[in-house]
């Protein structure tokens, strides 16, 4: 079963429970082909500013990057946020406050 990201998470550094959901973009390039991983979710701590990544998300991003670098695949874009976030309300909220 897939694990979903919550709007708030626990900071890995100071254990603050109000680490907010944010999104970033990851890119990889190989011989003119471009892999874009959009809306990679993570939690940022309001106190210590530590960025906490979900293990499932990290593994997914790593696998996609590795596959892309080792195989002769064309440019592609993956919406990671859509795969790991509960619903669009959660996403919109996070994007608005970003
Ligand atoms: Zn913290």
CSV table of C-alpha atoms and ligand atoms in Angstrom, one decimal:
chain,number,residue,atom,x,y,z
A,1,UNK,CA,0.0,0.0,0.0
A,2,UNK,CA,1.2,3.5,-0.9
A,3,UNK,CA,2.2,5.8,1.8
A,4,UNK,CA,0.9,9.4,1.5
A,5,UNK,CA,2.4,12.6,2.6
A,6,UNK,CA,0.4,14.6,5.2
A,7,UNK,CA,0.2,18.5,5.2
A,8,UNK,CA,2.2,18.5,8.4
A,9,UNK,CA,5.0,16.1,9.4
A,10,UNK,CA,7.5,15.6,12.1
A,11,UNK,CA,10.9,17.3,11.8
A,12,UNK,CA,13.7,14.7,11.7
A,13,UNK,CA,16.1,17.2,13.4
A,14,UNK,CA,14.2,18.8,16.4
A,15,UNK,CA,10.9,16.6,16.4
A,16,UNK,CA,8.7,19.7,15.9
A,17,UNK,CA,5.4,18.4,14.7
A,18,UNK,CA,4.6,21.3,12.5
A,19,UNK,CA,7.0,20.8,9.6
A,20,UNK,CA,5.1,22.0,6.6
A,21,UNK,CA,4.6,20.3,3.3
A,22,UNK,CA,6.5,21.8,0.4
A,23,UNK,CA,7.3,20.8,-3.1
A,24,UNK,CA,10.5,21.0,-5.2
A,25,UNK,CA,11.6,20.0,-8.6
A,26,UNK,CA,14.4,17.5,-9.4
A,27,UNK,CA,16.1,17.3,-12.8
A,28,UNK,CA,18.5,14.9,-14.5
A,29,UNK,CA,20.0,15.2,-17.9
A,30,UNK,CA,21.5,12.6,-20.1
A,31,UNK,CA,22.6,13.1,-23.8
A,32,UNK,CA,20.0,15.8,-24.5
A,33,UNK,CA,17.2,13.9,-22.8
A,34,UNK,CA,15.7,15.5,-19.7
A,35,UNK,CA,14.0,13.9,-16.8
A,36,UNK,CA,11.9,16.2,-14.7
A,37,UNK,CA,10.4,15.1,-11.4
A,38,UNK,CA,7.8,17.8,-10.5
A,39,UNK,CA,6.4,18.5,-7.1
A,40,UNK,CA,8.7,16.3,-5.1
A,41,UNK,CA,7.1,16.6,-1.6
A,42,UNK,CA,9.1,17.2,1.6
A,43,UNK,CA,8.4,18.8,5.0
A,44,UNK,CA,10.3,21.9,6.1
A,45,UNK,CA,10.6,22.7,9.8
A,46,UNK,CA,9.4,26.3,10.8
A,47,UNK,CA,11.9,26.2,13.7
A,48,UNK,CA,15.2,24.7,12.6
A,49,UNK,CA,14.5,24.9,8.8
A,50,UNK,CA,15.5,21.2,8.4
A,51,UNK,CA,14.1,19.6,5.2
A,52,UNK,CA,12.7,16.1,6.0
A,53,UNK,CA,12.1,13.7,3.1
A,54,UNK,CA,9.8,10.8,3.2
A,55,UNK,CA,11.6,7.5,2.6
A,56,UNK,CA,9.1,6.3,0.0
A,57,UNK,CA,9.5,9.5,-1.9
A,58,UNK,CA,13.3,9.4,-1.7
A,59,UNK,CA,13.4,5.8,-2.9
A,60,UNK,CA,11.0,6.6,-5.8
A,61,UNK,CA,13.1,9.6,-6.9
A,62,UNK,CA,16.3,7.6,-6.7
A,63,UNK,CA,14.9,4.8,-8.7
A,64,UNK,CA,13.6,7.0,-11.5
A,65,UNK,CA,16.9,8.9,-11.7
A,66,UNK,CA,18.9,5.7,-11.8
A,67,UNK,CA,16.7,4.1,-14.5
A,68,UNK,CA,16.8,7.3,-16.5
A,69,UNK,CA,20.7,7.5,-16.3
A,70,UNK,CA,21.2,3.9,-17.2
A,71,UNK,CA,18.6,3.4,-19.9
A,72,UNK,CA,18.1,5.0,-23.3
A,73,UNK,CA,14.8,6.7,-22.4
A,74,UNK,CA,13.3,9.8,-23.9
A,75,UNK,CA,12.7,13.0,-22.0
A,76,UNK,CA,9.8,12.7,-19.5
A,77,UNK,CA,8.1,14.5,-16.7
A,78,UNK,CA,6.7,12.8,-13.6
A,79,UNK,CA,4.3,14.5,-11.2
A,80,UNK,CA,5.6,13.0,-8.0
A,81,UNK,CA,3.3,15.1,-5.9
A,82,UNK,CA,0.2,13.6,-7.5
A,83,UNK,CA,1.5,10.1,-6.5
A,84,UNK,CA,2.3,10.9,-2.9
A,85,UNK,CA,-0.1,13.4,-1.7
A,86,UNK,CA,-3.5,12.7,-0.2
A,87,UNK,CA,-5.6,15.0,-2.3
A,88,UNK,CA,-5.5,18.2,-4.4
A,89,UNK,CA,-6.7,20.3,-1.4
A,90,UNK,CA,-3.6,19.4,0.5
A,91,UNK,CA,-1.5,20.2,-2.5
A,92,UNK,CA,-3.1,23.6,-3.2
A,93,UNK,CA,-2.8,24.6,0.4
A,94,UNK,CA,0.9,23.8,0.4
A,95,UNK,CA,1.5,25.6,-2.9
A,96,UNK,CA,-0.4,28.7,-1.8
A,97,UNK,CA,1.6,29.1,1.4
A,98,UNK,CA,4.9,28.4,-0.5
B,1,LIG,ZN1,13.1,21.2,13.2
